[in-house]
Coordinates of C-alpha atoms and ligand atoms in Angstrom, one line a residue:
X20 CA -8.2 84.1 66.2
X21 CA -10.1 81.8 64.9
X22 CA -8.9 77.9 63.4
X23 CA -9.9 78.9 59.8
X24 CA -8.6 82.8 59.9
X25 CA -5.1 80.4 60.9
X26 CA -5.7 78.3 58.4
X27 CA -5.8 80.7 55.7
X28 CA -2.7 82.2 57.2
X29 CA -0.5 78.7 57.0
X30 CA -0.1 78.9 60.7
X31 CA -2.0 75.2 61.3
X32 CA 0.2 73.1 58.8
X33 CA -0.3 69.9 60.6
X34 CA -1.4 71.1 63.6
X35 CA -5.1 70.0 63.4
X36 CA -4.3 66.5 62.7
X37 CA -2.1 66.4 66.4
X38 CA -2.5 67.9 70.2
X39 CA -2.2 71.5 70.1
X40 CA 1.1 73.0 71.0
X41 CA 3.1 69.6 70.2
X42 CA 4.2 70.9 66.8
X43 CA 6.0 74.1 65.8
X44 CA 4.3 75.3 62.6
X45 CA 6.1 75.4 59.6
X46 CA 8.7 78.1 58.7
X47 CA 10.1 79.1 55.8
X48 CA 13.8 79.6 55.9
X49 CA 16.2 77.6 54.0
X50 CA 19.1 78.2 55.6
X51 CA 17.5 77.5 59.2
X52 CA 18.5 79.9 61.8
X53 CA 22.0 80.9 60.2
X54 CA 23.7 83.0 58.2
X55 CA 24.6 81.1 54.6
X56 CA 27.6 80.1 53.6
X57 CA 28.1 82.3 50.9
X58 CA 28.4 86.1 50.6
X59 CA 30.0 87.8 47.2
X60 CA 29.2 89.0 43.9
X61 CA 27.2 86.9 40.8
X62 CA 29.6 87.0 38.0
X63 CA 27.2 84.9 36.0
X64 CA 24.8 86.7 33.2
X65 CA 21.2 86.7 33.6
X66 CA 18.9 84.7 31.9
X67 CA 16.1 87.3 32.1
X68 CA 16.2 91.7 32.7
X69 CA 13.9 93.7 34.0
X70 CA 11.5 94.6 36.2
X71 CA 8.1 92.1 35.8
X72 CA 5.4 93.4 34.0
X73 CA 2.0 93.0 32.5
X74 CA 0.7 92.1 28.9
X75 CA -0.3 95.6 28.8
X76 CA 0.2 98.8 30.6
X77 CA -2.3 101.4 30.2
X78 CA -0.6 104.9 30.6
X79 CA 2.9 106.7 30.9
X80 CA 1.9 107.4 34.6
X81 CA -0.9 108.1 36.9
X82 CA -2.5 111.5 36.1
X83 CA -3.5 113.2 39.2
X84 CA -7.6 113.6 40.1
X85 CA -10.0 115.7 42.3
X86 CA -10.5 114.7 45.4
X87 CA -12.9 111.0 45.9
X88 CA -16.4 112.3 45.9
X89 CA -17.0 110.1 48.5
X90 CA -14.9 111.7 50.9
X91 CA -16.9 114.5 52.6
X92 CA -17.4 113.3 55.4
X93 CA -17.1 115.6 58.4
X94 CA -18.9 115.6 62.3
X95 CA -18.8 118.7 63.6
X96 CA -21.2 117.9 66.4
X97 CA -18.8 114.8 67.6
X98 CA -21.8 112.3 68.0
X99 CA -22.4 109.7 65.6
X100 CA -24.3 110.5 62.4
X101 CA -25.4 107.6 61.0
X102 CA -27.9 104.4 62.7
X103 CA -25.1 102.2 64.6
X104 CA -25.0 98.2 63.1
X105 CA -25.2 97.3 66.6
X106 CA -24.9 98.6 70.2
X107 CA -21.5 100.3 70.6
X108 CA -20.5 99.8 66.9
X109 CA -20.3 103.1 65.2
X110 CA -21.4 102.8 61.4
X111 CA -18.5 102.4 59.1
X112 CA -14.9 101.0 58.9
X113 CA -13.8 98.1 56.4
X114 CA -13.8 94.7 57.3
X115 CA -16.3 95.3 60.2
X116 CA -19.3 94.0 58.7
X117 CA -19.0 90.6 59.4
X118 CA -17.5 89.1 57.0
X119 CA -14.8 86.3 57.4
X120 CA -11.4 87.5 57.6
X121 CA -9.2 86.9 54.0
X122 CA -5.5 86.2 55.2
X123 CA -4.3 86.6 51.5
X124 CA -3.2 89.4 49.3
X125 CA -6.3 90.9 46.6
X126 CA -4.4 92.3 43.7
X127 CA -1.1 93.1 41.7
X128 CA -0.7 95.6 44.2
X129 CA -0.5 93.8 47.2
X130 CA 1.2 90.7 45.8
X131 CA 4.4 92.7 44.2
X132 CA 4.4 94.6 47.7
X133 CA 4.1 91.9 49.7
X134 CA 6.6 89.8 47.6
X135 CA 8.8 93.1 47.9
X136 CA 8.4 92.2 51.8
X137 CA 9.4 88.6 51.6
X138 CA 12.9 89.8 49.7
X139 CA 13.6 92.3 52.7
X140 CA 12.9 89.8 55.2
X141 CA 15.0 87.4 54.0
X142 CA 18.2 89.5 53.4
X143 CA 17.2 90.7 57.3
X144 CA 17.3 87.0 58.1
X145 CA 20.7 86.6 56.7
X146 CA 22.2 89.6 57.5
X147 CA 21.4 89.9 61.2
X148 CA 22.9 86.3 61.5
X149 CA 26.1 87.2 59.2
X150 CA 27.8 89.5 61.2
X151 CA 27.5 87.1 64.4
X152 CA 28.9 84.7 62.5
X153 CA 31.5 86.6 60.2
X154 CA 33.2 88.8 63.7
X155 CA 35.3 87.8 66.8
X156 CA 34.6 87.8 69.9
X157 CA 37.5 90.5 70.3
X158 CA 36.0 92.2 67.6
X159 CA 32.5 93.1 69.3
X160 CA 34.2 93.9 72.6
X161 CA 36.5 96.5 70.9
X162 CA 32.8 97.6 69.4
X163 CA 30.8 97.8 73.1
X164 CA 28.8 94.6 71.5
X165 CA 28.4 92.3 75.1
X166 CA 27.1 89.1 74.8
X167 CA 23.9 90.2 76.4
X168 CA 23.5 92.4 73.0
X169 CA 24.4 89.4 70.5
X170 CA 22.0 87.5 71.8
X171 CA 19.1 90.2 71.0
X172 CA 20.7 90.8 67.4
X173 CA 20.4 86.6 67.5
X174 CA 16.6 87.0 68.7
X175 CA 15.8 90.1 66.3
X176 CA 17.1 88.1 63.1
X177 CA 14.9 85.1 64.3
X178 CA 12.0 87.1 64.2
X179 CA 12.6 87.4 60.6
X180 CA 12.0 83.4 60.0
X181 CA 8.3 84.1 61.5
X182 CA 8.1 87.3 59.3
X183 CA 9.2 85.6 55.8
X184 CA 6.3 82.7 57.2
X185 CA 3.8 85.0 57.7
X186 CA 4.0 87.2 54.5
X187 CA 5.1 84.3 51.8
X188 CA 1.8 82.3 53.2
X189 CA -0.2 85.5 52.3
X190 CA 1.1 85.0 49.1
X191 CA 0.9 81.3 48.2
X192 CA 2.8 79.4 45.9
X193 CA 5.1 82.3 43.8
X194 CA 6.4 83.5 47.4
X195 CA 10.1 84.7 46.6
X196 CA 12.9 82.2 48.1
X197 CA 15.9 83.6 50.0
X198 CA 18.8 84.7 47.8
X199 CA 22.3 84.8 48.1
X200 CA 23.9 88.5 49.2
X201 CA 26.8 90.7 48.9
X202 CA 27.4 92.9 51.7
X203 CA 29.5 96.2 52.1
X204 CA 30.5 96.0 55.5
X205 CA 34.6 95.4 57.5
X206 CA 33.9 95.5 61.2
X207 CA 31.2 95.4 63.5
X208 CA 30.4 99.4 63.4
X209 CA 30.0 99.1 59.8
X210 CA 27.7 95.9 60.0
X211 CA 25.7 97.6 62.7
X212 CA 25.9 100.8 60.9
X213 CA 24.2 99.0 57.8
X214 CA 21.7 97.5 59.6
X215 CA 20.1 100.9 60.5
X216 CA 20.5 101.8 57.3
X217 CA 18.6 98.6 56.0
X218 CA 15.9 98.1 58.9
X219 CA 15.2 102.1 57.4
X220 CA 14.3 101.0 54.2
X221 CA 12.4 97.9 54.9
X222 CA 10.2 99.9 57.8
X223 CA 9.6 103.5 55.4
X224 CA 8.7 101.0 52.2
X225 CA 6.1 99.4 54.3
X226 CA 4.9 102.3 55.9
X227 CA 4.1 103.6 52.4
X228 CA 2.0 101.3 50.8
X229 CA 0.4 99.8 54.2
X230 CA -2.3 101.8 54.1
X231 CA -2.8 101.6 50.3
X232 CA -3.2 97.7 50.2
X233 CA -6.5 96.4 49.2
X234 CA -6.6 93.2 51.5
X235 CA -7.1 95.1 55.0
X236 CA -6.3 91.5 56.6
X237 CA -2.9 91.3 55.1
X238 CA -2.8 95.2 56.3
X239 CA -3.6 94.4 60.2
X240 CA -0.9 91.0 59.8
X241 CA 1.8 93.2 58.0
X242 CA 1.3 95.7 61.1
X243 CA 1.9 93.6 63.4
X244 CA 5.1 92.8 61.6
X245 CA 6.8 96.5 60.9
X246 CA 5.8 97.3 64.7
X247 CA 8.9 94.7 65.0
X248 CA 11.1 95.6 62.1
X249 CA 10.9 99.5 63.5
X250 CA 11.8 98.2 66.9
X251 CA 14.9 96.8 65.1
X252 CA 15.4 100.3 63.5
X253 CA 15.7 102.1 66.2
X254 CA 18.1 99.1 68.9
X255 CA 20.2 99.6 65.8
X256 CA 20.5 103.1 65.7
X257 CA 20.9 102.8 69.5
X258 CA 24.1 100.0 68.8
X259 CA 25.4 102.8 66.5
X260 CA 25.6 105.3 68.5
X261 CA 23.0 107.6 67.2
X262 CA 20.0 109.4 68.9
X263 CA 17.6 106.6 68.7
X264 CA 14.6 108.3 67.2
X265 CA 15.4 112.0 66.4
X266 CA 12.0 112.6 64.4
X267 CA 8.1 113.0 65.5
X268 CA 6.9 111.0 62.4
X269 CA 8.6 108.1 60.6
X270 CA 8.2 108.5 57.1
X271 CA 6.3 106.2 54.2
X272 CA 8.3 105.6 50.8
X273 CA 7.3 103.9 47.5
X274 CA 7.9 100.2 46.8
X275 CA 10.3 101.2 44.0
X276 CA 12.4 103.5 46.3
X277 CA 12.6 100.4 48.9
X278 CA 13.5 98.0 45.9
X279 CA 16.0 100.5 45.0
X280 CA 17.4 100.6 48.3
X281 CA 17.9 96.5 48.3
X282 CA 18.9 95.0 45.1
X283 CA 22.1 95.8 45.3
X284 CA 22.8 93.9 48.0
X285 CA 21.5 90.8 46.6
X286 CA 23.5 88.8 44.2
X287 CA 21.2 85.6 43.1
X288 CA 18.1 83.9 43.7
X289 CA 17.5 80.7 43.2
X290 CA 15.9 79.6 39.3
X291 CA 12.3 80.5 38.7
X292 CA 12.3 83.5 41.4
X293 CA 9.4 85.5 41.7
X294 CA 10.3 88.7 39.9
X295 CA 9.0 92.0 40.9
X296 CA 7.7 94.8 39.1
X297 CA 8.8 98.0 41.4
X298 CA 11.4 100.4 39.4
X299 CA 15.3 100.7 40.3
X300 CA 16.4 104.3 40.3
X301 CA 20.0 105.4 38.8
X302 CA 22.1 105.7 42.0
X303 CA 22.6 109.2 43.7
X304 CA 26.1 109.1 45.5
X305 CA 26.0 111.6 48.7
X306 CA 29.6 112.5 48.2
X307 CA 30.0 114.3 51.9
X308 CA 27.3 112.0 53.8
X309 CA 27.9 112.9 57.6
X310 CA 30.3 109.7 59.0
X311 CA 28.4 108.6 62.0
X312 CA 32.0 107.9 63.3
X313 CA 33.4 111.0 63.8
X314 CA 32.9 113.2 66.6
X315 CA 32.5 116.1 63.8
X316 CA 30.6 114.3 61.0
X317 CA 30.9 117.9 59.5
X318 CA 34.3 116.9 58.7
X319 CA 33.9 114.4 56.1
X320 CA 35.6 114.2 53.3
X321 CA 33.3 115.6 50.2
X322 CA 34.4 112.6 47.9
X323 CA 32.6 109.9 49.0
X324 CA 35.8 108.3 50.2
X325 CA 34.3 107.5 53.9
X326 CA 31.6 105.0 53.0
X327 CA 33.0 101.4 53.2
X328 CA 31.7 101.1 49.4
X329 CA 30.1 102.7 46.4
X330 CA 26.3 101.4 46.8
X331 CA 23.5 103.4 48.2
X332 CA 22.7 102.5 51.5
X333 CA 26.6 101.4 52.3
X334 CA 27.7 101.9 56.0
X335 CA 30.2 104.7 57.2
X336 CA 33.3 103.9 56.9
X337 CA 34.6 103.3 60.4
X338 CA 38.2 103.5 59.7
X339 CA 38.7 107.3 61.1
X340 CA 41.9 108.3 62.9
X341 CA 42.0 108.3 66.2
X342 CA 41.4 112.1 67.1
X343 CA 38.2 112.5 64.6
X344 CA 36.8 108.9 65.9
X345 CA 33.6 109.0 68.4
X346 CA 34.1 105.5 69.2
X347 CA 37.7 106.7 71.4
X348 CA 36.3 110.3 72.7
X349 CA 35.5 111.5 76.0
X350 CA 32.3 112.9 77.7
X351 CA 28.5 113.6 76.6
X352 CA 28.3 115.0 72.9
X353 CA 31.6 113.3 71.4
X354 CA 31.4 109.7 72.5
X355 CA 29.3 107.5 70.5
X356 CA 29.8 103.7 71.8
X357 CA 26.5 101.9 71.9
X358 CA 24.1 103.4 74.5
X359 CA 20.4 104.0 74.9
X360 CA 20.8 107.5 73.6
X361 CA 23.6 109.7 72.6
X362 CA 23.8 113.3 71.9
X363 CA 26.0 114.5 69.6
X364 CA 27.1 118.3 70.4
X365 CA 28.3 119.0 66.3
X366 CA 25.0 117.6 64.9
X367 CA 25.7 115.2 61.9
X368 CA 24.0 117.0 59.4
X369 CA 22.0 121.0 59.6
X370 CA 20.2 123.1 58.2
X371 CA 22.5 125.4 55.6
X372 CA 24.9 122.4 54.9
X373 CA 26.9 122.1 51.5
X374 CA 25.6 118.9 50.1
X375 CA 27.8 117.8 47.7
X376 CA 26.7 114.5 44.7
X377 CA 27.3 112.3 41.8
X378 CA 24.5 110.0 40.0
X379 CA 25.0 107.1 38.3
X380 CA 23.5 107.4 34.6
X381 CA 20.3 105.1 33.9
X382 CA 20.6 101.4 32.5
X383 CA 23.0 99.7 34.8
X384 CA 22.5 96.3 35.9
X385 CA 21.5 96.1 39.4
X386 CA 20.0 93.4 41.9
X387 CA 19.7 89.7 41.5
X388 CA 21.5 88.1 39.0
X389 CA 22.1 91.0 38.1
X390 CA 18.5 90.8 36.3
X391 CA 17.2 94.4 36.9
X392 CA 18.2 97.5 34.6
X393 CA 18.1 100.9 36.7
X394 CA 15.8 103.7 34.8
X395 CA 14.2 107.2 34.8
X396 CA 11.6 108.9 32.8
X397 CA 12.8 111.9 34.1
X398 CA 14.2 115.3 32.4
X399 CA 17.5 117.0 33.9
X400 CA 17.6 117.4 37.5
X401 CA 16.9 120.6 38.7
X402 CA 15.8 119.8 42.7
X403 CA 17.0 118.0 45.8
X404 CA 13.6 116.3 47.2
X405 CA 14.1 115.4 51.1
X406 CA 11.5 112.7 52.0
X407 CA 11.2 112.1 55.7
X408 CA 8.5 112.6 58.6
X409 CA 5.6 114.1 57.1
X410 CA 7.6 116.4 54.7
X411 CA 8.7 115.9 51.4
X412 CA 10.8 119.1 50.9
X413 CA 13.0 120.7 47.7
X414 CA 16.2 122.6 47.8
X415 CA 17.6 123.5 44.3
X416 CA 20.0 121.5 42.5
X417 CA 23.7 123.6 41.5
X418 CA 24.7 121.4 38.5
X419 CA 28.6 121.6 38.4
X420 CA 29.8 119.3 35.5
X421 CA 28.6 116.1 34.4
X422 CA 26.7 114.1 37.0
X423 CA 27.9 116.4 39.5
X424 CA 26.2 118.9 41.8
X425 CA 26.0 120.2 45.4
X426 CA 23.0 121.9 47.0
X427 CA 22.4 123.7 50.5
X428 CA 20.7 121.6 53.3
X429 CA 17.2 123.0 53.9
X430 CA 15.6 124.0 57.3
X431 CA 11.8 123.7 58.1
X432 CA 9.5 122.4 60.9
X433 CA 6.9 119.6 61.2
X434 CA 5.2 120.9 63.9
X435 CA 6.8 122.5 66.8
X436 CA 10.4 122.9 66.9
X437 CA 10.8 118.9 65.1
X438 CA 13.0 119.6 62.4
X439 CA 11.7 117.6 59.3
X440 CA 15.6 116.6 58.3
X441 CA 17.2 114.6 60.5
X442 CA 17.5 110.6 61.0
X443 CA 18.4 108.4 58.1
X444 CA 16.3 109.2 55.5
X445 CA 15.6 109.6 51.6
X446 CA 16.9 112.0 49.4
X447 CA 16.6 112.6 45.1
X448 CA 17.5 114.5 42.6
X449 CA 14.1 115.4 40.4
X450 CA 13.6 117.6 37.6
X451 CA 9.9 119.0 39.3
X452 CA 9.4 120.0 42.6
X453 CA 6.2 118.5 42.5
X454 CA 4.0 118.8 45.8
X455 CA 3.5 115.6 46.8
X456 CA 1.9 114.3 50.8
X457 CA 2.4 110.9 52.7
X458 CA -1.0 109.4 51.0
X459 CA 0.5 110.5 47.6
X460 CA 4.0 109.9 47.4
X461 CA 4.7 107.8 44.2
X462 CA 3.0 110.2 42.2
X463 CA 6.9 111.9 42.6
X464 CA 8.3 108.6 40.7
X465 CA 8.2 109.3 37.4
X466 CA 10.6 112.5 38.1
X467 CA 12.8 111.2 39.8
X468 CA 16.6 111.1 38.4
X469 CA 18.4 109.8 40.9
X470 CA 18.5 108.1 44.8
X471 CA 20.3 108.2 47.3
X472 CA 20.2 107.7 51.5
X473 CA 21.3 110.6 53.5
X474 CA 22.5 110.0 57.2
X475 CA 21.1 113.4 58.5
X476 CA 21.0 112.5 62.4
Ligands
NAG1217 C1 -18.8 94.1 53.9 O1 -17.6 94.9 53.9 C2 -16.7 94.6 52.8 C3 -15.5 95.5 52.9 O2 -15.0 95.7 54.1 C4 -17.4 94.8 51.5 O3 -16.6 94.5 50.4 C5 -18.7 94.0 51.4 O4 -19.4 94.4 50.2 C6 -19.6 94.3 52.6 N1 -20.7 93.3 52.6 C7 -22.0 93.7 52.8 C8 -23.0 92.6 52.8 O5 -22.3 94.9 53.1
NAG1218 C1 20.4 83.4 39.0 O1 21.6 82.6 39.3 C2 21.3 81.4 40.0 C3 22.6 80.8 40.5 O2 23.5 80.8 39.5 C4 20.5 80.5 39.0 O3 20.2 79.3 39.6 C5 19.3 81.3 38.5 O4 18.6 80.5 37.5 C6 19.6 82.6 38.0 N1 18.4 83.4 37.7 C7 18.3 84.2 36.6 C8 17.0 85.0 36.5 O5 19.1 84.3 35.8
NAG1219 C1 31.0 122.9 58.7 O1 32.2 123.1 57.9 C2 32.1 124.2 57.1 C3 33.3 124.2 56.1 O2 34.4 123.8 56.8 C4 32.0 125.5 57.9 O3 31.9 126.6 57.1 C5 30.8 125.4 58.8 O4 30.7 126.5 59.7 C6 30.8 124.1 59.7 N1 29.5 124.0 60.3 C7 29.4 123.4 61.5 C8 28.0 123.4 62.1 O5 30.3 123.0 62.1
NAG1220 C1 42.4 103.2 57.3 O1 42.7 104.5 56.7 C2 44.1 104.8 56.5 C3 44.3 106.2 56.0 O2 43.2 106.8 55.7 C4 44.7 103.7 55.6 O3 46.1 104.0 55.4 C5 44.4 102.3 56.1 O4 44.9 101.4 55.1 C6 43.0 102.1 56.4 N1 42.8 100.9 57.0 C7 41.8 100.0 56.7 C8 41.7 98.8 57.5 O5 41.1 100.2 55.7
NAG1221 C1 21.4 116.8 74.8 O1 21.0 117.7 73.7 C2 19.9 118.6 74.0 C3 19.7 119.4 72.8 O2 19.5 118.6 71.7 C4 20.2 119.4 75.2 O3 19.1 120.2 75.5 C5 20.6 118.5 76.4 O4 21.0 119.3 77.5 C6 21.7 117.6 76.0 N1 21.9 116.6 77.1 C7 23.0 116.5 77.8 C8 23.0 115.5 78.9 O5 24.0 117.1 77.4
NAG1222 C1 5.8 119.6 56.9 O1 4.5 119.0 57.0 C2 3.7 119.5 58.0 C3 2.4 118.7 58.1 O2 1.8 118.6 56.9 C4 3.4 121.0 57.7 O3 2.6 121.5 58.8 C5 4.7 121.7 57.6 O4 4.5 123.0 57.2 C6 5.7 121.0 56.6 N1 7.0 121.7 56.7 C7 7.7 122.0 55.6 C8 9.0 122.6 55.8 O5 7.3 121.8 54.4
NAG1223 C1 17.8 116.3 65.2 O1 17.4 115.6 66.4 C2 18.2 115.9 67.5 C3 17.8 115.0 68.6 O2 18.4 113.8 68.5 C4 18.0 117.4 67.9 O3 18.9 117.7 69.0 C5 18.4 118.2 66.7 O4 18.1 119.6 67.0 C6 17.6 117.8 65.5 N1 18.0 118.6 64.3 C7 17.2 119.3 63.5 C8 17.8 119.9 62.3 O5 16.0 119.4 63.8
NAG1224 C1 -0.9 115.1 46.6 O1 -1.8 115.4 47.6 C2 -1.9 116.8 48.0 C3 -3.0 116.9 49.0 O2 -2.6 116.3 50.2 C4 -2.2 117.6 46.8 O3 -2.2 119.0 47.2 C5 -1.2 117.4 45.7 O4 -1.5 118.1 44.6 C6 -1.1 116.0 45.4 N1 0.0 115.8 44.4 C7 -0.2 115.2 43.2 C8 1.0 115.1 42.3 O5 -1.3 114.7 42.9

């Protein structure tokens, strides 16, 4: 790369003026490599609420068009059409003209994701440190956590300094600032267990507006970044005890279902935070999410009892008698201690499963400071959307009293025999079952009730 293309990314702070290599560039992080010293609730009251906005919004919601005229193209021959720019560059592309690389975002758009970013990086940042820092050593051994694995969970959260660099120079100035956090977790299954659950979020929101940002140099930069963060995913996954990667695709979610996801798990940011303009959906409790530590997740109880909390992405609880626990059974299919890959002979979740919920009504106060007020624009619920892979799928919605319903698990392929449910993914209650694909998703977000995370596999 070249000095100026580093430049614009913040990477030569001080480094032109000395020798090359004599001076670690600048990073972000406040607290330095460690966890902070505080984790809890805010029990202050906010001196701002809701979501940032605009001195004007122009519609209700996006009305869907007709395909871009511009996109016809189509080579059925399989040799280049148009006169090539130069020997062996086919015409085409954006960014390949020759012009000089932008290392910064281009509109709202890109800053509010971006910024969205630099929050889930620095709660990564803290959390990956935390539970090294919160847990015994007698309390990883009893989890199959070796030193060998600390260390990696120590190197993975480092990588998130150099991830909150890289993204809050593409924003300048108004870059977010780490936050204080308030974490569900007891032991180290439930901290790994979230982890998962959190690197899921952080990897599908960026997967779903990647390839809708307008700088394409932020784009290749932010890349290079989730190619990490989905490594993380999946050694977490592994740590748990779950089939690493039991999907073809990984799926793309809106900002506002990521932000969703993570504010309540923050508890303060410093004064004059960068406030973001994504949406917080009402809360849909999975009542009978499969416990990852059972042997037969089928088993759960169907009162939400056996999560360690009430928030959306909290871990399983891993506080399961000794008989039903994975962590204690014998032979392939039941034992789920950390390992490369596990199979588990009573799959978590399947197709015709009883899917039992509660939502929280809108208006609550979620996220830092409490500062954010949860919200739909959506009628009564009437579907169960299931967003993951390349799918997003309905099943209908039983009402059964107030808040409360249960629905039936759907089936379906991707291609093949790759189930489109499985993995931790995304589910909703919506009052449309709107047909919505990966390029289109957030046109679902103004019917949406309610979400939740489902552990499906
Ligand atoms: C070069 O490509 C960029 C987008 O990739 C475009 O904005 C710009 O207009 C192009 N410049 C010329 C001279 O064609
Ligand atoms: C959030 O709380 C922190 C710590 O008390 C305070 O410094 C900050 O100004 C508060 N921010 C808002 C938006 O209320
Ligand atoms: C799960 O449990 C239900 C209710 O106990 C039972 O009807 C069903 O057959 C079980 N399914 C599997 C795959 O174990
Ligand atoms: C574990 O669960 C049992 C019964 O379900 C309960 O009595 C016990 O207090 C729980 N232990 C912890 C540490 O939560
Ligand atoms: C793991 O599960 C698959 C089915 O998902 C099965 O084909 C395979 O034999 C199992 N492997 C072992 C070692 O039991
Ligand atoms: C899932 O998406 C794939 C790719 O678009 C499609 O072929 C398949 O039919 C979809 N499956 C379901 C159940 O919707
Ligand atoms: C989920 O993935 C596992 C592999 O980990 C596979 O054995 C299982 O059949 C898949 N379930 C569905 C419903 O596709
Ligand atoms: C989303 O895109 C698909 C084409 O991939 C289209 O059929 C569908 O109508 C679009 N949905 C909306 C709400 O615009």
């Amino acid at each position: 790369m070249h000095a100026h293309a580093l430049l614009a990314l913040g990477l030569l702070h001080g480094a032109l003026a000395a020798p090359a290599n004599t001076r670690a560039p600048d990073v972000v992080s406040q607290n330095g490599y460690r966890s902070a010293p505080y984790h809890g609730p805010y029990s202050g009251t906010p001196t701002v609420l809701g979501a940032a906005k605009a001195s004007k919004t122009l519609a209700p919601s996006i009305a869907p068009k007709p395909p871009n005229p511009t996109a016809t193209y189509y080579n059925a021959a399989g040799v280049p059409t148009q006169p090539m720019p130069a020997p062996y560059v086919p015409a085409g592309g954006l960014g390949t003209n020759g012009t000089l690389p932008r290392y910064m975002v281009n509109s709202d758009w890109d800053f509010e994701s971006i910024a969205l970013g630099v929050y889930q990086e620095y709660i990564e940042l803290d959390l990956f440190h935390d539970g090294l820092a919160r847990f015994s050593d007698d309390d990883f051994k009893a989890a199959g956590i070796g030193p060998e694995v600390r260390s990696l969970i120590e190197f993975m959260a480092n990588q998130e300094v150099g991830h909150a660099t890289l993204l809050s120079n593409m924003l300048g100035e108004a870059a977010p600032k780490q936050c204080v956090y308030n974490y569900p977790y007891r032991t180290v299954r439930e901290w790994l267990d979230f982890m998962q659950r959190l690197t899921r979020f952080g990897e599908s929101g960026v997967w779903g507006f990647l390839s809708h940002l307008d700088s394409r140099e932020v784009s290749q930069m932010l890349s290079q970044s989730i190619a990490i963060e989905a490594r993380q995913q999946m050694v977490f996954r592994q740590l748990a005890g779950l089939a690493p990667m039991p999907v073809w695709f990984e799926n793309g979610w809106p900002q506002s279902w990521q932000w969703t996801m993570l504010a309540p798990y923050i508890s303060s940011c410093p004064a004059g935070q960068t406030r973001l303009a994504w949406q917080n959906f009402p809360t849909l409790h999975i009542l009978n999410n499969p416990n990852i530590n059972r042997v037969d997740a089928n088993n759960t109880r169907p009162d939400g009892s056996e999560q360690a909390g009430n928030r959306i992405t909290d871990p399983s609880s891993s506080n399961v008698t000794q008989g039903d626990a994975c962590m204690t059974a014998n032979g392939i299919g039941k034992n789920c201690q950390a390992a490369l890959a596990r199979n588990r002979t009573e799959p978590l979740s399947y197709p015709g499963k009883k899917v039992y919920f509660s939502w929280d009504n809108p208006g609550q106060h979620v996220g830092p400071n409490n500062s954010y007020v949860t919200s739909t624009t959506a009628g009564q619920p009437k579907f169960v959307g299931w967003s993951n892979q390349l799918n997003l799928t309905y099943s209908p919605l039983t009402v059964t009293g107030q808040n409360r319903g249960w629905t039936t698990q759907p089936g379906g392929m991707v291609f093949g025999d790759d189930g489109v449910i499985n993995d931790t993914m995304a589910v909703m209650l919506t009052d449309l079952d709107l047909f919505v694909t990966p390029f289109n998703t957030t046109m679902l977000n103004p019917h949406i009730v309610a979400l939740g995370l489902y552990q499906a596999g």
